[in-house]
Amino acid sequence: MEKLPVSLVIITLNEEKNIERCIKSALWCNDIVVVDSFSSDKTPDVARNLGARVYSEKWRGYGEQKNFGMSLALNDWVLSLDADEALSPELSEELKKTVAAGLNGDAYECRRRSWYMGRWIYHGGWYPDLQARFFNRTAVKWSASEVHERLIAKSTLRLNSELLHWPFQSLAHQIEKNNKYSSLGALEQKKLGVRFSLFKLIFKPVVKFFETYFLKRGFLDGLPGFIIAVGAGYSVHLKMAKLYELEKKDV
């Protein structure tokens, strides 16, 4: 397989079940960097066996961890994937052709398609879910947000193919991640000076469900679409409730 001057960068924590699929989808990269936050499973071993340079690094936050990983890359052009993501065969080929044709702009974005409860999800705000994953590291940086980090770039071009995503291993895993992200979201709101609102606590979860299930047509994804909408509303409720909890701790 021809290797191209692109660095694949992945941040990990206990991603033994995902990391192999992720790395194998982009083995044409001539440099693979894994920044691991001291996994207790075999994530580092699996990554090393696939040719990755593995660095153990204390957790800095999503954006800062990715910025650190980017700094370790041997190439200026970086493909940044989460461990639960993988290039589709079509996206892999499109990226290779894009590199061969000559790169423009600071970053490239693509649609991300997620697998949930036995099916691909196309509605409810989960799709097209544009993600910037391929970029020139000298011209961009990741935001330092507590959660939902984003790539900051002056110019972003669009790719045609899809990135694939397996966000949850089970419903229990989804609840665990929602609990984690709602805590981070509440902390970020507090840092931004947002105050708790009883009105938002009561009505925002209902509005979120309505938006996800009806306005964004989550009902077209069947029962999984309904479960996603309920989960979205509950995540908003948790974030608002945790913001209230944080404020009470300051009293």
PDB file of C-alpha atoms in Angstrom:
ATOM      1  CA  MET A   1       0.000   0.000   0.000  1.00  0.00           C
ATOM      2  CA  GLU A   2       1.338   3.412  -1.006  1.00  0.00           C
ATOM      3  CA  LYS A   3       1.858   5.688   1.976  1.00  0.00           C
ATOM      4  CA  LEU A   4       1.046   9.390   1.706  1.00  0.00           C
ATOM      5  CA  PRO A   5       2.540  12.293   3.729  1.00  0.00           C
ATOM      6  CA  VAL A   6      -0.410  12.612   6.101  1.00  0.00           C
ATOM      7  CA  SER A   7      -0.418  12.103   9.874  1.00  0.00           C
ATOM      8  CA  LEU A   8      -3.349  10.265  11.423  1.00  0.00           C
ATOM      9  CA  VAL A   9      -3.926  11.578  14.967  1.00  0.00           C
ATOM     10  CA  ILE A  10      -6.275   9.883  17.455  1.00  0.00           C
ATOM     11  CA  ILE A  11      -6.926  10.583  21.142  1.00  0.00           C
ATOM     12  CA  THR A  12      -7.962   7.566  23.199  1.00  0.00           C
ATOM     13  CA  LEU A  13      -9.120   6.267  26.552  1.00  0.00           C
ATOM     14  CA  ASN A  14     -10.132   2.599  26.773  1.00  0.00           C
ATOM     15  CA  GLU A  15     -10.931   2.305  23.067  1.00  0.00           C
ATOM     16  CA  GLU A  16      -9.809  -1.308  22.604  1.00  0.00           C
ATOM     17  CA  LYS A  17     -13.066  -2.161  20.807  1.00  0.00           C
ATOM     18  CA  ASN A  18     -12.789   0.713  18.316  1.00  0.00           C
ATOM     19  CA  ILE A  19      -9.164   1.612  17.712  1.00  0.00           C
ATOM     20  CA  GLU A  20      -8.328  -1.168  15.249  1.00  0.00           C
ATOM     21  CA  ARG A  21     -11.219  -0.273  12.925  1.00  0.00           C
ATOM     22  CA  CYS A  22     -10.267   3.392  13.097  1.00  0.00           C
ATOM     23  CA  ILE A  23      -6.587   2.931  12.265  1.00  0.00           C
ATOM     24  CA  LYS A  24      -7.148   0.321   9.563  1.00  0.00           C
ATOM     25  CA  SER A  25      -9.446   2.703   7.701  1.00  0.00           C
ATOM     26  CA  ALA A  26      -6.483   5.052   7.127  1.00  0.00           C
ATOM     27  CA  LEU A  27      -3.391   2.851   6.861  1.00  0.00           C
ATOM     28  CA  TRP A  28      -2.289   4.870   3.835  1.00  0.00           C
ATOM     29  CA  CYS A  29      -1.123   7.603   6.235  1.00  0.00           C
ATOM     30  CA  ASN A  30       2.651   7.391   6.667  1.00  0.00           C
ATOM     31  CA  ASP A  31       2.474   8.550  10.279  1.00  0.00           C
ATOM     32  CA  ILE A  32       0.044   7.398  12.985  1.00  0.00           C
ATOM     33  CA  VAL A  33      -0.085   9.152  16.359  1.00  0.00           C
ATOM     34  CA  VAL A  34      -2.186   7.946  19.285  1.00  0.00           C
ATOM     35  CA  VAL A  35      -2.403  10.102  22.416  1.00  0.00           C
ATOM     36  CA  ASP A  36      -3.701   7.818  25.143  1.00  0.00           C
ATOM     37  CA  SER A  37      -4.960   8.989  28.541  1.00  0.00           C
ATOM     38  CA  PHE A  38      -3.621   5.956  30.437  1.00  0.00           C
ATOM     39  CA  SER A  39      -6.101   3.341  29.216  1.00  0.00           C
ATOM     40  CA  SER A  40      -6.669   0.340  31.468  1.00  0.00           C
ATOM     41  CA  ASP A  41      -7.421  -1.926  28.489  1.00  0.00           C
ATOM     42  CA  LYS A  42      -5.289  -2.973  25.502  1.00  0.00           C
ATOM     43  CA  THR A  43      -5.774   0.199  23.459  1.00  0.00           C
ATOM     44  CA  PRO A  44      -2.048   1.159  23.411  1.00  0.00           C
ATOM     45  CA  ASP A  45      -0.958  -2.378  22.476  1.00  0.00           C
ATOM     46  CA  VAL A  46      -3.460  -2.646  19.625  1.00  0.00           C
ATOM     47  CA  ALA A  47      -2.391   0.747  18.307  1.00  0.00           C
ATOM     48  CA  ARG A  48       1.324  -0.087  18.458  1.00  0.00           C
ATOM     49  CA  ASN A  49       0.739  -3.379  16.656  1.00  0.00           C
ATOM     50  CA  LEU A  50      -0.795  -1.381  13.811  1.00  0.00           C
ATOM     51  CA  GLY A  51       2.255   0.869  13.551  1.00  0.00           C
ATOM     52  CA  ALA A  52       1.176   3.807  15.711  1.00  0.00           C
ATOM     53  CA  ARG A  53       3.437   5.942  17.842  1.00  0.00           C
ATOM     54  CA  VAL A  54       1.658   5.913  21.208  1.00  0.00           C
ATOM     55  CA  TYR A  55       2.068   8.666  23.779  1.00  0.00           C
ATOM     56  CA  SER A  56       0.637   8.498  27.294  1.00  0.00           C
ATOM     57  CA  GLU A  57      -0.659  11.911  28.301  1.00  0.00           C
ATOM     58  CA  LYS A  58      -2.766  13.171  31.185  1.00  0.00           C
ATOM     59  CA  TRP A  59      -6.185  14.373  30.035  1.00  0.00           C
ATOM     60  CA  ARG A  60      -6.163  18.060  29.066  1.00  0.00           C
ATOM     61  CA  GLY A  61      -9.713  18.382  27.732  1.00  0.00           C
ATOM     62  CA  TYR A  62     -10.939  17.409  24.271  1.00  0.00           C
ATOM     63  CA  GLY A  63      -9.637  20.369  22.304  1.00  0.00           C
ATOM     64  CA  GLU A  64      -6.307  20.691  24.095  1.00  0.00           C
ATOM     65  CA  GLN A  65      -5.674  16.944  23.882  1.00  0.00           C
ATOM     66  CA  LYS A  66      -6.187  17.106  20.120  1.00  0.00           C
ATOM     67  CA  ASN A  67      -3.940  20.153  19.859  1.00  0.00           C
ATOM     68  CA  PHE A  68      -1.243  18.232  21.727  1.00  0.00           C
ATOM     69  CA  GLY A  69      -1.632  15.246  19.411  1.00  0.00           C
ATOM     70  CA  MET A  70      -1.439  17.536  16.395  1.00  0.00           C
ATOM     71  CA  SER A  71       1.862  18.932  17.689  1.00  0.00           C
ATOM     72  CA  LEU A  72       3.355  15.415  17.614  1.00  0.00           C
ATOM     73  CA  ALA A  73       2.546  14.829  13.949  1.00  0.00           C
ATOM     74  CA  LEU A  74       5.431  14.430  11.498  1.00  0.00           C
ATOM     75  CA  ASN A  75       3.443  15.994   8.658  1.00  0.00           C
ATOM     76  CA  ASP A  76       1.703  19.339   8.337  1.00  0.00           C
ATOM     77  CA  TRP A  77      -1.407  17.723   6.877  1.00  0.00           C
ATOM     78  CA  VAL A  78      -3.292  15.875   9.593  1.00  0.00           C
ATOM     79  CA  LEU A  79      -6.249  13.492   9.574  1.00  0.00           C
ATOM     80  CA  SER A  80      -7.832  13.735  13.030  1.00  0.00           C
ATOM     81  CA  LEU A  81     -10.235  10.928  13.905  1.00  0.00           C
ATOM     82  CA  ASP A  82     -11.978   9.964  17.119  1.00  0.00           C
ATOM     83  CA  ALA A  83     -11.437   6.327  18.011  1.00  0.00           C
ATOM     84  CA  ASP A  84     -15.126   5.543  17.411  1.00  0.00           C
ATOM     85  CA  GLU A  85     -14.896   6.908  13.853  1.00  0.00           C
ATOM     86  CA  ALA A  86     -13.551   5.389  10.635  1.00  0.00           C
ATOM     87  CA  LEU A  87     -13.162   6.510   7.050  1.00  0.00           C
ATOM     88  CA  SER A  88     -15.678   4.969   4.698  1.00  0.00           C
ATOM     89  CA  PRO A  89     -13.947   3.289   1.703  1.00  0.00           C
ATOM     90  CA  GLU A  90     -15.287   6.129  -0.450  1.00  0.00           C
ATOM     91  CA  LEU A  91     -13.890   8.829   1.849  1.00  0.00           C
ATOM     92  CA  SER A  92     -10.551   7.063   2.051  1.00  0.00           C
ATOM     93  CA  GLU A  93     -10.250   7.065  -1.741  1.00  0.00           C
ATOM     94  CA  GLU A  94     -11.425  10.663  -2.022  1.00  0.00           C
ATOM     95  CA  LEU A  95      -8.822  11.822   0.495  1.00  0.00           C
ATOM     96  CA  LYS A  96      -6.040  10.002  -1.336  1.00  0.00           C
ATOM     97  CA  LYS A  97      -7.099  11.586  -4.624  1.00  0.00           C
ATOM     98  CA  THR A  98      -7.317  15.000  -2.956  1.00  0.00           C
ATOM     99  CA  VAL A  99      -3.762  14.665  -1.641  1.00  0.00           C
ATOM    100  CA  ALA A 100      -2.499  13.537  -5.050  1.00  0.00           C
ATOM    101  CA  ALA A 101      -4.252  16.407  -6.841  1.00  0.00           C
ATOM    102  CA  GLY A 102      -2.801  19.063  -4.528  1.00  0.00           C
ATOM    103  CA  LEU A 103      -4.244  20.432  -1.329  1.00  0.00           C
ATOM    104  CA  ASN A 104      -6.024  23.776  -1.023  1.00  0.00           C
ATOM    105  CA  GLY A 105      -7.487  25.728   1.875  1.00  0.00           C
ATOM    106  CA  ASP A 106      -6.804  25.158   5.537  1.00  0.00           C
ATOM    107  CA  ALA A 107      -9.214  22.305   6.224  1.00  0.00           C
ATOM    108  CA  TYR A 108     -11.665  19.860   4.669  1.00  0.00           C
ATOM    109  CA  GLU A 109     -14.992  18.806   6.142  1.00  0.00           C
ATOM    110  CA  CYS A 110     -17.334  15.917   5.396  1.00  0.00           C
ATOM    111  CA  ARG A 111     -20.659  14.458   6.436  1.00  0.00           C
ATOM    112  CA  ARG A 112     -20.644  12.035   9.365  1.00  0.00           C
ATOM    113  CA  ARG A 113     -23.084   9.111   9.435  1.00  0.00           C
ATOM    114  CA  SER A 114     -23.742   7.397  12.789  1.00  0.00           C
ATOM    115  CA  TRP A 115     -24.774   3.812  13.560  1.00  0.00           C
ATOM    116  CA  TYR A 116     -27.308   3.445  16.368  1.00  0.00           C
ATOM    117  CA  MET A 117     -29.384   0.487  17.546  1.00  0.00           C
ATOM    118  CA  GLY A 118     -28.862  -1.559  14.415  1.00  0.00           C
ATOM    119  CA  ARG A 119     -29.273   1.120  11.750  1.00  0.00           C
ATOM    120  CA  TRP A 120     -27.702   4.191  10.193  1.00  0.00           C
ATOM    121  CA  ILE A 121     -29.338   7.405  11.399  1.00  0.00           C
ATOM    122  CA  TYR A 122     -30.217  10.111   8.852  1.00  0.00           C
ATOM    123  CA  HIS A 123     -32.427  12.527  10.809  1.00  0.00           C
ATOM    124  CA  GLY A 124     -32.961  14.094  14.235  1.00  0.00           C
ATOM    125  CA  GLY A 125     -29.952  16.382  13.908  1.00  0.00           C
ATOM    126  CA  TRP A 126     -27.547  13.462  13.621  1.00  0.00           C
ATOM    127  CA  TYR A 127     -27.029  13.883   9.887  1.00  0.00           C
ATOM    128  CA  PRO A 128     -25.321  15.324   7.880  1.00  0.00           C
ATOM    129  CA  ASP A 129     -23.370  16.348  11.036  1.00  0.00           C
ATOM    130  CA  LEU A 130     -20.527  18.092   9.171  1.00  0.00           C
ATOM    131  CA  GLN A 131     -17.111  17.472  10.702  1.00  0.00           C
ATOM    132  CA  ALA A 132     -13.737  19.000   9.822  1.00  0.00           C
ATOM    133  CA  ARG A 133     -11.253  16.160  10.142  1.00  0.00           C
ATOM    134  CA  PHE A 134      -8.527  16.841   7.535  1.00  0.00           C
ATOM    135  CA  PHE A 135      -6.429  19.987   7.813  1.00  0.00           C
ATOM    136  CA  ASN A 136      -3.103  21.791   7.694  1.00  0.00           C
ATOM    137  CA  ARG A 137      -1.955  21.942  11.296  1.00  0.00           C
ATOM    138  CA  THR A 138       0.008  25.152  10.695  1.00  0.00           C
ATOM    139  CA  ALA A 139      -3.199  27.034   9.891  1.00  0.00           C
ATOM    140  CA  VAL A 140      -5.741  25.702  12.399  1.00  0.00           C
ATOM    141  CA  LYS A 141      -6.297  24.824  16.048  1.00  0.00           C
ATOM    142  CA  TRP A 142      -8.920  23.053  18.119  1.00  0.00           C
ATOM    143  CA  SER A 143     -11.097  25.120  20.436  1.00  0.00           C
ATOM    144  CA  ALA A 144     -10.541  24.713  24.173  1.00  0.00           C
ATOM    145  CA  SER A 145     -14.215  24.020  24.947  1.00  0.00           C
ATOM    146  CA  GLU A 146     -15.063  21.636  27.787  1.00  0.00           C
ATOM    147  CA  VAL A 147     -17.123  19.576  25.350  1.00  0.00           C
ATOM    148  CA  HIS A 148     -17.968  19.568  21.623  1.00  0.00           C
ATOM    149  CA  GLU A 149     -14.609  20.955  20.553  1.00  0.00           C
ATOM    150  CA  ARG A 150     -14.436  22.397  17.040  1.00  0.00           C
ATOM    151  CA  LEU A 151     -11.696  23.078  14.552  1.00  0.00           C
ATOM    152  CA  ILE A 152     -10.958  26.782  14.049  1.00  0.00           C
ATOM    153  CA  ALA A 153      -9.923  27.412  10.438  1.00  0.00           C
ATOM    154  CA  LYS A 154     -10.152  30.395   8.096  1.00  0.00           C
ATOM    155  CA  SER A 155     -11.117  28.393   5.003  1.00  0.00           C
ATOM    156  CA  THR A 156     -12.809  24.997   4.897  1.00  0.00           C
ATOM    157  CA  LEU A 157     -13.584  22.990   1.760  1.00  0.00           C
ATOM    158  CA  ARG A 158     -16.218  20.252   1.470  1.00  0.00           C
ATOM    159  CA  LEU A 159     -15.596  16.598   0.617  1.00  0.00           C
ATOM    160  CA  ASN A 160     -18.303  14.450  -0.991  1.00  0.00           C
ATOM    161  CA  SER A 161     -17.891  11.181   0.914  1.00  0.00           C
ATOM    162  CA  GLU A 162     -18.893  10.196   4.448  1.00  0.00           C
ATOM    163  CA  LEU A 163     -17.137   9.599   7.721  1.00  0.00           C
ATOM    164  CA  LEU A 164     -18.588   6.677   9.680  1.00  0.00           C
ATOM    165  CA  HIS A 165     -19.325   6.853  13.404  1.00  0.00           C
ATOM    166  CA  TRP A 166     -20.229   4.303  16.121  1.00  0.00           C
ATOM    167  CA  PRO A 167     -20.951   6.632  19.079  1.00  0.00           C
ATOM    168  CA  PHE A 168     -22.371   4.115  21.564  1.00  0.00           C
ATOM    169  CA  GLN A 169     -21.649   0.478  22.331  1.00  0.00           C
ATOM    170  CA  SER A 170     -24.990   0.085  24.111  1.00  0.00           C
ATOM    171  CA  LEU A 171     -27.802   2.101  25.664  1.00  0.00           C
ATOM    172  CA  ALA A 172     -25.969   1.913  28.990  1.00  0.00           C
ATOM    173  CA  HIS A 173     -22.907   3.391  27.290  1.00  0.00           C
ATOM    174  CA  GLN A 174     -25.055   6.182  25.848  1.00  0.00           C
ATOM    175  CA  ILE A 175     -26.399   7.045  29.301  1.00  0.00           C
ATOM    176  CA  GLU A 176     -22.851   7.030  30.683  1.00  0.00           C
ATOM    177  CA  LYS A 177     -21.637   9.424  27.960  1.00  0.00           C
ATOM    178  CA  ASN A 178     -24.683  11.689  28.329  1.00  0.00           C
ATOM    179  CA  ASN A 179     -23.978  11.911  32.048  1.00  0.00           C
ATOM    180  CA  LYS A 180     -20.355  12.847  31.356  1.00  0.00           C
ATOM    181  CA  TYR A 181     -21.118  15.397  28.632  1.00  0.00           C
ATOM    182  CA  SER A 182     -23.921  17.046  30.606  1.00  0.00           C
ATOM    183  CA  SER A 183     -21.483  17.601  33.474  1.00  0.00           C
ATOM    184  CA  LEU A 184     -18.943  19.139  31.114  1.00  0.00           C
ATOM    185  CA  GLY A 185     -21.671  21.209  29.473  1.00  0.00           C
ATOM    186  CA  ALA A 186     -22.859  22.572  32.809  1.00  0.00           C
ATOM    187  CA  LEU A 187     -19.304  23.449  33.794  1.00  0.00           C
ATOM    188  CA  GLU A 188     -18.773  25.275  30.513  1.00  0.00           C
ATOM    189  CA  GLN A 189     -22.016  27.217  30.964  1.00  0.00           C
ATOM    190  CA  LYS A 190     -20.921  28.255  34.443  1.00  0.00           C
ATOM    191  CA  LYS A 191     -17.535  29.422  33.141  1.00  0.00           C
ATOM    192  CA  LEU A 192     -19.318  31.499  30.495  1.00  0.00           C
ATOM    193  CA  GLY A 193     -21.393  33.171  33.190  1.00  0.00           C
ATOM    194  CA  VAL A 194     -24.708  31.544  32.243  1.00  0.00           C
ATOM    195  CA  ARG A 195     -27.125  31.443  35.168  1.00  0.00           C
ATOM    196  CA  PHE A 196     -29.574  28.684  36.050  1.00  0.00           C
ATOM    197  CA  SER A 197     -33.121  29.253  34.822  1.00  0.00           C
ATOM    198  CA  LEU A 198     -36.152  27.372  36.138  1.00  0.00           C
ATOM    199  CA  PHE A 199     -37.941  28.209  32.899  1.00  0.00           C
ATOM    200  CA  LYS A 200     -35.185  26.519  30.876  1.00  0.00           C
ATOM    201  CA  LEU A 201     -35.113  23.521  33.207  1.00  0.00           C
ATOM    202  CA  ILE A 202     -38.827  22.942  32.625  1.00  0.00           C
ATOM    203  CA  PHE A 203     -39.240  23.826  28.960  1.00  0.00           C
ATOM    204  CA  LYS A 204     -35.905  23.370  27.161  1.00  0.00           C
ATOM    205  CA  PRO A 205     -35.983  19.535  27.390  1.00  0.00           C
ATOM    206  CA  VAL A 206     -39.496  19.521  25.869  1.00  0.00           C
ATOM    207  CA  VAL A 207     -38.432  21.910  23.114  1.00  0.00           C
ATOM    208  CA  LYS A 208     -35.350  19.767  22.405  1.00  0.00           C
ATOM    209  CA  PHE A 209     -37.461  16.627  22.063  1.00  0.00           C
ATOM    210  CA  PHE A 210     -39.899  18.410  19.727  1.00  0.00           C
ATOM    211  CA  GLU A 211     -37.039  19.804  17.657  1.00  0.00           C
ATOM    212  CA  THR A 212     -35.261  16.441  17.381  1.00  0.00           C
ATOM    213  CA  TYR A 213     -38.261  14.206  16.774  1.00  0.00           C
ATOM    214  CA  PHE A 214     -40.543  16.447  14.714  1.00  0.00           C
ATOM    215  CA  LEU A 215     -38.711  19.460  13.238  1.00  0.00           C
ATOM    216  CA  LYS A 216     -35.596  17.436  12.380  1.00  0.00           C
ATOM    217  CA  ARG A 217     -37.743  14.414  11.437  1.00  0.00           C
ATOM    218  CA  GLY A 218     -36.286  11.938  13.885  1.00  0.00           C
ATOM    219  CA  PHE A 219     -39.523   9.961  13.520  1.00  0.00           C
ATOM    220  CA  LEU A 220     -38.257   8.815  10.106  1.00  0.00           C
ATOM    221  CA  ASP A 221     -35.579   6.772  11.881  1.00  0.00           C
ATOM    222  CA  GLY A 222     -38.197   4.595  13.567  1.00  0.00           C
ATOM    223  CA  LEU A 223     -37.994   3.638  17.233  1.00  0.00           C
ATOM    224  CA  PRO A 224     -34.268   4.504  17.422  1.00  0.00           C
ATOM    225  CA  GLY A 225     -35.229   8.028  16.337  1.00  0.00           C
ATOM    226  CA  PHE A 226     -37.691   8.292  19.227  1.00  0.00           C
ATOM    227  CA  ILE A 227     -35.110   7.036  21.727  1.00  0.00           C
ATOM    228  CA  ILE A 228     -32.592   9.562  20.387  1.00  0.00           C
ATOM    229  CA  ALA A 229     -35.118  12.403  20.839  1.00  0.00           C
ATOM    230  CA  VAL A 230     -35.926  11.389  24.417  1.00  0.00           C
ATOM    231  CA  GLY A 231     -32.213  11.142  25.173  1.00  0.00           C
ATOM    232  CA  ALA A 232     -31.578  14.577  23.672  1.00  0.00           C
ATOM    233  CA  GLY A 233     -34.251  16.133  25.866  1.00  0.00           C
ATOM    234  CA  TYR A 234     -32.978  14.369  28.959  1.00  0.00           C
ATOM    235  CA  SER A 235     -29.403  15.504  28.252  1.00  0.00           C
ATOM    236  CA  VAL A 236     -30.610  19.119  28.222  1.00  0.00           C
ATOM    237  CA  HIS A 237     -32.460  18.512  31.504  1.00  0.00           C
ATOM    238  CA  LEU A 238     -29.317  17.055  33.088  1.00  0.00           C
ATOM    239  CA  LYS A 239     -27.174  19.984  31.985  1.00  0.00           C
ATOM    240  CA  MET A 240     -29.627  22.517  33.409  1.00  0.00           C
ATOM    241  CA  ALA A 241     -30.004  20.566  36.672  1.00  0.00           C
ATOM    242  CA  LYS A 242     -26.230  20.249  37.050  1.00  0.00           C
ATOM    243  CA  LEU A 243     -25.810  23.972  36.463  1.00  0.00           C
ATOM    244  CA  TYR A 244     -28.227  24.518  39.366  1.00  0.00           C
ATOM    245  CA  GLU A 245     -26.179  22.088  41.456  1.00  0.00           C
ATOM    246  CA  LEU A 246     -22.948  23.958  40.662  1.00  0.00           C
ATOM    247  CA  GLU A 247     -24.501  27.274  41.678  1.00  0.00           C
ATOM    248  CA  LYS A 248     -25.724  25.814  44.986  1.00  0.00           C
ATOM    249  CA  LYS A 249     -22.206  24.613  45.766  1.00  0.00           C
ATOM    250  CA  ASP A 250     -20.992  28.211  45.510  1.00  0.00           C
ATOM    251  CA  VAL A 251     -23.489  29.453  48.107  1.00  0.00           C
TER     252      VAL A 251
END
